[in-house]
PDB file of C-alpha atoms in Angstrom:
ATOM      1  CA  UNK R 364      15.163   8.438  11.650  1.00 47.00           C
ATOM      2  CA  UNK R 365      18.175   7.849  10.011  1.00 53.00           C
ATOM      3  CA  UNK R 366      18.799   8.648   5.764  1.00 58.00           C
ATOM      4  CA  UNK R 367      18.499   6.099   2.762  1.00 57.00           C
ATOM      5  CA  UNK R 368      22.562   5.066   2.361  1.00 64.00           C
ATOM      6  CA  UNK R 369      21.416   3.134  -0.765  1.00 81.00           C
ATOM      7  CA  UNK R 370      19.675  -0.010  -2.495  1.00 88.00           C
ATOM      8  CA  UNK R 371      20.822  -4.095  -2.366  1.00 89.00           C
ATOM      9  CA  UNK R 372      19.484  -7.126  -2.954  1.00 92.00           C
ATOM     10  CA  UNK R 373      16.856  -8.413  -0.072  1.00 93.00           C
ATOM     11  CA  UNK R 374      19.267 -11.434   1.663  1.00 92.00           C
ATOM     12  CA  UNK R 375      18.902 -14.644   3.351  1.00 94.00           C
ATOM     13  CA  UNK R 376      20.048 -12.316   6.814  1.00 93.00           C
ATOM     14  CA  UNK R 377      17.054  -9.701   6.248  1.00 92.00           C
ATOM     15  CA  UNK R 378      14.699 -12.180   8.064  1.00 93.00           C
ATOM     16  CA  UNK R 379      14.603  -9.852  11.256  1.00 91.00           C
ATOM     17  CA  UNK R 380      14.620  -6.743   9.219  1.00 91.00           C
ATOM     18  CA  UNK R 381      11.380  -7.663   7.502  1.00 91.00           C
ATOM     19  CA  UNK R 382       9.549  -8.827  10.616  1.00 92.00           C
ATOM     20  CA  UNK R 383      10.235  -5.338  12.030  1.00 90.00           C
ATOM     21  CA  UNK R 384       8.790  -3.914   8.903  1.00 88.00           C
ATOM     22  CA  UNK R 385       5.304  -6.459   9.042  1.00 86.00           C
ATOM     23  CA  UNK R 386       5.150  -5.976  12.525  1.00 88.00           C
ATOM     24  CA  UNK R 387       5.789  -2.527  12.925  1.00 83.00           C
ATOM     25  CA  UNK R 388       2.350  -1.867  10.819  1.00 78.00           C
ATOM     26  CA  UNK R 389       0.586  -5.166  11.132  1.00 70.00           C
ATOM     27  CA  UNK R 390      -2.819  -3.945  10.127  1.00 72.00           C
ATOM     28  CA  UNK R 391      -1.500  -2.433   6.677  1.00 76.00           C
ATOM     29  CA  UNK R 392       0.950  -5.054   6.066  1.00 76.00           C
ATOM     30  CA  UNK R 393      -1.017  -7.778   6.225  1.00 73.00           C
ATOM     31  CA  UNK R 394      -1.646  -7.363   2.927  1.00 74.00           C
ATOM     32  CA  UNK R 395       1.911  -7.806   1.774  1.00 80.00           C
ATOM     33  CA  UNK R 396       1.867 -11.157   2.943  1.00 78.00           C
ATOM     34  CA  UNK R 397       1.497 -13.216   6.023  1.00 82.00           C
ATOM     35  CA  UNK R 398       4.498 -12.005   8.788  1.00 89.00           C
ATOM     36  CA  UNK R 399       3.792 -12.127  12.112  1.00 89.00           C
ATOM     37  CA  UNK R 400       7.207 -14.025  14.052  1.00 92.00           C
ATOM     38  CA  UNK R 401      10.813 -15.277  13.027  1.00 94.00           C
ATOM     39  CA  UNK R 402       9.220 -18.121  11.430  1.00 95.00           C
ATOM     40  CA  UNK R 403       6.823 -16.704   9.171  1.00 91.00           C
ATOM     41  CA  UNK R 404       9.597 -14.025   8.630  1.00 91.00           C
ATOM     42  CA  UNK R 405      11.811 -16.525   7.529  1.00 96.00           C
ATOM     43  CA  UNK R 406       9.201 -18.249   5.349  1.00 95.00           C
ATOM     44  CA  UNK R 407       8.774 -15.068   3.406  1.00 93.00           C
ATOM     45  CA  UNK R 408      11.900 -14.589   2.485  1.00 95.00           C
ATOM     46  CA  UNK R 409      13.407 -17.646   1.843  1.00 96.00           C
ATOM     47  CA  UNK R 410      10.812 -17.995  -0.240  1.00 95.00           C
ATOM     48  CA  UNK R 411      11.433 -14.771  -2.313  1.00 95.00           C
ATOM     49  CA  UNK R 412      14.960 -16.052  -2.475  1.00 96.00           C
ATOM     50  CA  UNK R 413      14.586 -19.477  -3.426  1.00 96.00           C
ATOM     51  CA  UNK R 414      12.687 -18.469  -6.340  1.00 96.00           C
ATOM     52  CA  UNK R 415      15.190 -18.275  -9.493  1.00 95.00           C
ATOM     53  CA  UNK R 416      12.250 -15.745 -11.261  1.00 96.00           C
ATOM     54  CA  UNK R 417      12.124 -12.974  -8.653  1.00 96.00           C
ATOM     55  CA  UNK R 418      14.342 -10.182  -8.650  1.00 95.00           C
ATOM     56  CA  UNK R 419      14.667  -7.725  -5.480  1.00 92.00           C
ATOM     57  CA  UNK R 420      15.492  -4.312  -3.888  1.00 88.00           C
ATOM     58  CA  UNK R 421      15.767  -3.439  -1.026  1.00 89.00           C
ATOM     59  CA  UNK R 422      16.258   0.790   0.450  1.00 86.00           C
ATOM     60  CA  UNK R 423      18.390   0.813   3.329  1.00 84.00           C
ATOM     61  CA  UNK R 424      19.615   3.448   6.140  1.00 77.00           C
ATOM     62  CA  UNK R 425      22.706   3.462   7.955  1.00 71.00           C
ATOM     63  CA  UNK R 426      21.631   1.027  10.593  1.00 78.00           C
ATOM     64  CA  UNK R 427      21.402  -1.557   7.633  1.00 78.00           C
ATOM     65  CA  UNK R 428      17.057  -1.104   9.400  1.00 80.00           C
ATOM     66  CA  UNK R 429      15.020  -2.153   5.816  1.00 85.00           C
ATOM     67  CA  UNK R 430      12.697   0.764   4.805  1.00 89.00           C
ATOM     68  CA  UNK R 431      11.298  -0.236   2.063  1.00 91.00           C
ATOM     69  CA  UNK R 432      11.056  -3.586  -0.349  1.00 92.00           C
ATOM     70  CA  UNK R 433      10.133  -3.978  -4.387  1.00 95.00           C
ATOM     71  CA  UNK R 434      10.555  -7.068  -6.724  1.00 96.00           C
ATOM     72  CA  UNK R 435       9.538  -8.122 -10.188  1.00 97.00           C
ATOM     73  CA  UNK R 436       8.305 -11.561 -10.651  1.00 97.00           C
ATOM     74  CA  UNK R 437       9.451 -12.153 -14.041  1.00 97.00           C
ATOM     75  CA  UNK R 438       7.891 -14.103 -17.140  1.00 97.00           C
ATOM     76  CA  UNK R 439      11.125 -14.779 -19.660  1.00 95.00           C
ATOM     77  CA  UNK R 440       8.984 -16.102 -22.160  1.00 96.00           C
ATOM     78  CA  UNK R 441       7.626 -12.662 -22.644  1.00 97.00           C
ATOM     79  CA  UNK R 442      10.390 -10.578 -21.266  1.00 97.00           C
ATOM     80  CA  UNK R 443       7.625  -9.090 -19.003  1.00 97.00           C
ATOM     81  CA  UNK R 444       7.398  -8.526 -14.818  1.00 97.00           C
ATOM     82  CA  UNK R 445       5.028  -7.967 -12.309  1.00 97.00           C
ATOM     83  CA  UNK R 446       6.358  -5.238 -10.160  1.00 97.00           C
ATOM     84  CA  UNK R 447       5.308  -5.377  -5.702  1.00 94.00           C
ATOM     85  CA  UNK R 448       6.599  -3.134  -3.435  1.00 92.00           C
ATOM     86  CA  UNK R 449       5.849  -2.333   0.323  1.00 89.00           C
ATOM     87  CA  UNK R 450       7.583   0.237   2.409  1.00 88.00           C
ATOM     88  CA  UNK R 451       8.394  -0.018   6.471  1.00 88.00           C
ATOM     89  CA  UNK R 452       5.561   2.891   8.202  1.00 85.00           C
ATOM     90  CA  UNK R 453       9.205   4.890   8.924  1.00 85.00           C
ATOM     91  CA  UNK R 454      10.202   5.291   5.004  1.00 83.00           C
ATOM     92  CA  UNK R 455       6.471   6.191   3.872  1.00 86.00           C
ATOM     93  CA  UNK R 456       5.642   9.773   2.578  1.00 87.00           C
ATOM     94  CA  UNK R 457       9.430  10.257   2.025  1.00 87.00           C
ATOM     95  CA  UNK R 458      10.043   9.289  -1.378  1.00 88.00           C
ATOM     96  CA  UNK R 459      11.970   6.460  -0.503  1.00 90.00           C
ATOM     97  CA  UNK R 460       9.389   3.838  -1.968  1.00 91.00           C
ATOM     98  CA  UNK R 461       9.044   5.593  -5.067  1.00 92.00           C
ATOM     99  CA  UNK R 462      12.735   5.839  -5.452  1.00 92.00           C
ATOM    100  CA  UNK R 463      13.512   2.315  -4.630  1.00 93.00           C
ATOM    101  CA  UNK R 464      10.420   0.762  -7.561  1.00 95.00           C
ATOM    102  CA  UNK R 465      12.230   3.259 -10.084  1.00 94.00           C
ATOM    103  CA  UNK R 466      15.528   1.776  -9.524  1.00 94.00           C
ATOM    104  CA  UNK R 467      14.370  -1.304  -9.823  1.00 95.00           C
ATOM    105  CA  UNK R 468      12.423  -0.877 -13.131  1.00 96.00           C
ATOM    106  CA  UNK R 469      15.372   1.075 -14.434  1.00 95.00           C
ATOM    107  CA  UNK R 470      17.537  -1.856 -13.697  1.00 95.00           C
ATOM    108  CA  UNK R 471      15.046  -4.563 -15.267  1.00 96.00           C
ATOM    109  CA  UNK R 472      14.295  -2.599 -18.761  1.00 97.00           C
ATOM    110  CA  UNK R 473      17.991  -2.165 -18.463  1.00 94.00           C
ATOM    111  CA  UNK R 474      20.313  -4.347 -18.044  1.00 93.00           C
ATOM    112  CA  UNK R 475      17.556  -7.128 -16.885  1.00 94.00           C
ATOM    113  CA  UNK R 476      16.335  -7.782 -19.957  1.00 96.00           C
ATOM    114  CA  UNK R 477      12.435  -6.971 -19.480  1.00 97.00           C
ATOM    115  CA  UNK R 478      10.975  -4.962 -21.746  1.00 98.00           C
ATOM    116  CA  UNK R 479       7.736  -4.446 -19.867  1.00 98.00           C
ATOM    117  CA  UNK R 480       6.953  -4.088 -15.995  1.00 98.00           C
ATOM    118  CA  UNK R 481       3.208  -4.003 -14.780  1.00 97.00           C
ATOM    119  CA  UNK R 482       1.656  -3.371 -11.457  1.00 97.00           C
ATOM    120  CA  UNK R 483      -1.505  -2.993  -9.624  1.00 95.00           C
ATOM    121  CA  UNK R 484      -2.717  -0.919  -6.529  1.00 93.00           C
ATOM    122  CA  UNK R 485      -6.009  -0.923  -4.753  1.00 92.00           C
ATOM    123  CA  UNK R 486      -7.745   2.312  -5.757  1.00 94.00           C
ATOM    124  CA  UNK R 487      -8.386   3.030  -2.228  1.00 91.00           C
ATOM    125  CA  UNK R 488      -4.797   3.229  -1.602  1.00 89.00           C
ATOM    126  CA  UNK R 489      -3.707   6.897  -3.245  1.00 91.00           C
ATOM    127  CA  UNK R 490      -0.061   6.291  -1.923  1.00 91.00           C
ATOM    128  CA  UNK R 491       0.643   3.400  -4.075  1.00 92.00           C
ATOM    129  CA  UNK R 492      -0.591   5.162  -6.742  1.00 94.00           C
ATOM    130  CA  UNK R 493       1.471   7.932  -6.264  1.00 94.00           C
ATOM    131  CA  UNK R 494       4.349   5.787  -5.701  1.00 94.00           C
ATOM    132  CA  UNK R 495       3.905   3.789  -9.108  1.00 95.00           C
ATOM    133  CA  UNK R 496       3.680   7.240 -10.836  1.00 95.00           C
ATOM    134  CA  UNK R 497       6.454   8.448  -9.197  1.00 94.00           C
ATOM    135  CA  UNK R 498       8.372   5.610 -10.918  1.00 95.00           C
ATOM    136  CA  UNK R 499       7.662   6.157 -13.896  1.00 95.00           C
ATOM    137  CA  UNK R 500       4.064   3.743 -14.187  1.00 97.00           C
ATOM    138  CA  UNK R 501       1.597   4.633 -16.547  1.00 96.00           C
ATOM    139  CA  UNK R 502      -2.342   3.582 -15.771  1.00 96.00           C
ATOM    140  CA  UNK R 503      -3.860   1.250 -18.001  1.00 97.00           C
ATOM    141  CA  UNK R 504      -6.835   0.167 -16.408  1.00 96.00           C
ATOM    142  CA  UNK R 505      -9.050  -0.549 -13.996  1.00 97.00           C
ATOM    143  CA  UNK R 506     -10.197  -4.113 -12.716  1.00 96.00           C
ATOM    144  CA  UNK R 507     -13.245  -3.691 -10.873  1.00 97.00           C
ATOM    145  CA  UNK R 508     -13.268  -5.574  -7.733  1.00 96.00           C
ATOM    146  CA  UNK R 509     -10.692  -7.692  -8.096  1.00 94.00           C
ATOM    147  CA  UNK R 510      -9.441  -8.091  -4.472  1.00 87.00           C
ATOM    148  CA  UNK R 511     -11.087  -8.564  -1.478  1.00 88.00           C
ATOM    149  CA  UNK R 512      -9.838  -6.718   1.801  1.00 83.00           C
ATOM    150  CA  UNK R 513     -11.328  -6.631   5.109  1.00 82.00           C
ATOM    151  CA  UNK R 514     -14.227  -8.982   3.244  1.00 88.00           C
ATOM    152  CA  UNK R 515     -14.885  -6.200   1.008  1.00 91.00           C
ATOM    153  CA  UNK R 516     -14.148  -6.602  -2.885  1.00 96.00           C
ATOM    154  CA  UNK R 517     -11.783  -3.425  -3.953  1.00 94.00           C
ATOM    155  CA  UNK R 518     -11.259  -1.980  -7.268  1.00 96.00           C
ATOM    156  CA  UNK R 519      -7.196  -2.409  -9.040  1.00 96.00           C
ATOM    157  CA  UNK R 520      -5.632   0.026 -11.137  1.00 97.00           C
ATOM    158  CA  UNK R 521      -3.334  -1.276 -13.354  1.00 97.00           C
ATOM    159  CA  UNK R 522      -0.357   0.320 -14.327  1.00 97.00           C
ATOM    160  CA  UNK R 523       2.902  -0.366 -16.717  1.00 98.00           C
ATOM    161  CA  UNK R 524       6.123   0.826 -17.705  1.00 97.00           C
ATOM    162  CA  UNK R 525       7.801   0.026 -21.365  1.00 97.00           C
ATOM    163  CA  UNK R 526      11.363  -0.277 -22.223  1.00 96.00           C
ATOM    164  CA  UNK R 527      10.612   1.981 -24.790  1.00 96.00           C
ATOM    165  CA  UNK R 528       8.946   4.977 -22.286  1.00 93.00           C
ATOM    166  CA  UNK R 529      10.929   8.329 -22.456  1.00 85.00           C
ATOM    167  CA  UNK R 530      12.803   8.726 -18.705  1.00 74.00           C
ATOM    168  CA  UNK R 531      12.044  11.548 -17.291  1.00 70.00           C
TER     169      UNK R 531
END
């Protein structure tokens, strides 16, 4: 596996990148969206791009193979965004996730403008949470059974990050 050489914006060209990422895990990604050929590939991320309020990360390794993804869906009015991420099964239990959705948030209560990023995680799913901590999320709350996965409704733990938190 090769290292992280650093963080860009997802492009138009990433289309076979991120079907190697949904397919390489297709039970687990399935939940990031529906990927499962070029087309739907495509369909993804055009429509990430094509949408003037989503912002994007990508990690990266020397190959220019996508490890992991995060983006804030932003709501000007507020100067608040909803923070997703997914990582390819290669980059998980590295760090690289957690890296990648701090970068991001430091960017967007930086020089992006937002002054508060939120996020949610399935409680069953202890490596997003320690991913969102990792970057800096603090939990709010707890939606019971919010989502359904698998035709089973699953608990949500809310998180956030402020402008105004101390970095550390």
């Amino acid at each position: 596996m090769a290292d992280v050489t650093g963080h860009r914006e997802l492009q138009a060209t990433d289309v076979d990148r991120v079907l190697d990422a949904f397919t390489s895990d297709a039970t687990e990604m399935s939940r990031q969206g529906n990927v499962r050929d070029m087309a739907s590939a495509r369909t993804y991320v055009t429509r990430i791009l094509d949408n003037p309020d989503v912002r994007t990360l990508v990690a990266v390794d020397d190959d220019d193979r996508l490890l992991a993804f995060a983006a804030v869906s932003v709501d000007r009015e507020h100067a608040n965004g909803w923070a997703f991420y997914w990582a390819h099964p290669d980059a998980r239990r590295r760090g690289i996730t957690s890296q990648l959705v701090r970068a991001l948030a430091d960017r967007e209560l930086g020089d992006g403008g937002l002054y508060r990023l939120e996020l949610g995680y399935r409680a069953n799913n202890p490596a997003s949470g320690r991913v969102a901590r990792a970057a800096g999320f603090v939990q709010e709350g707890l939606e019971r059974e919010k989502f359904v996965v698998n035709g089973e409704r699953v608990d949500v733990i809310t998180a956030a990050r402020l402008k105004t938190d101390p970095v550390w």
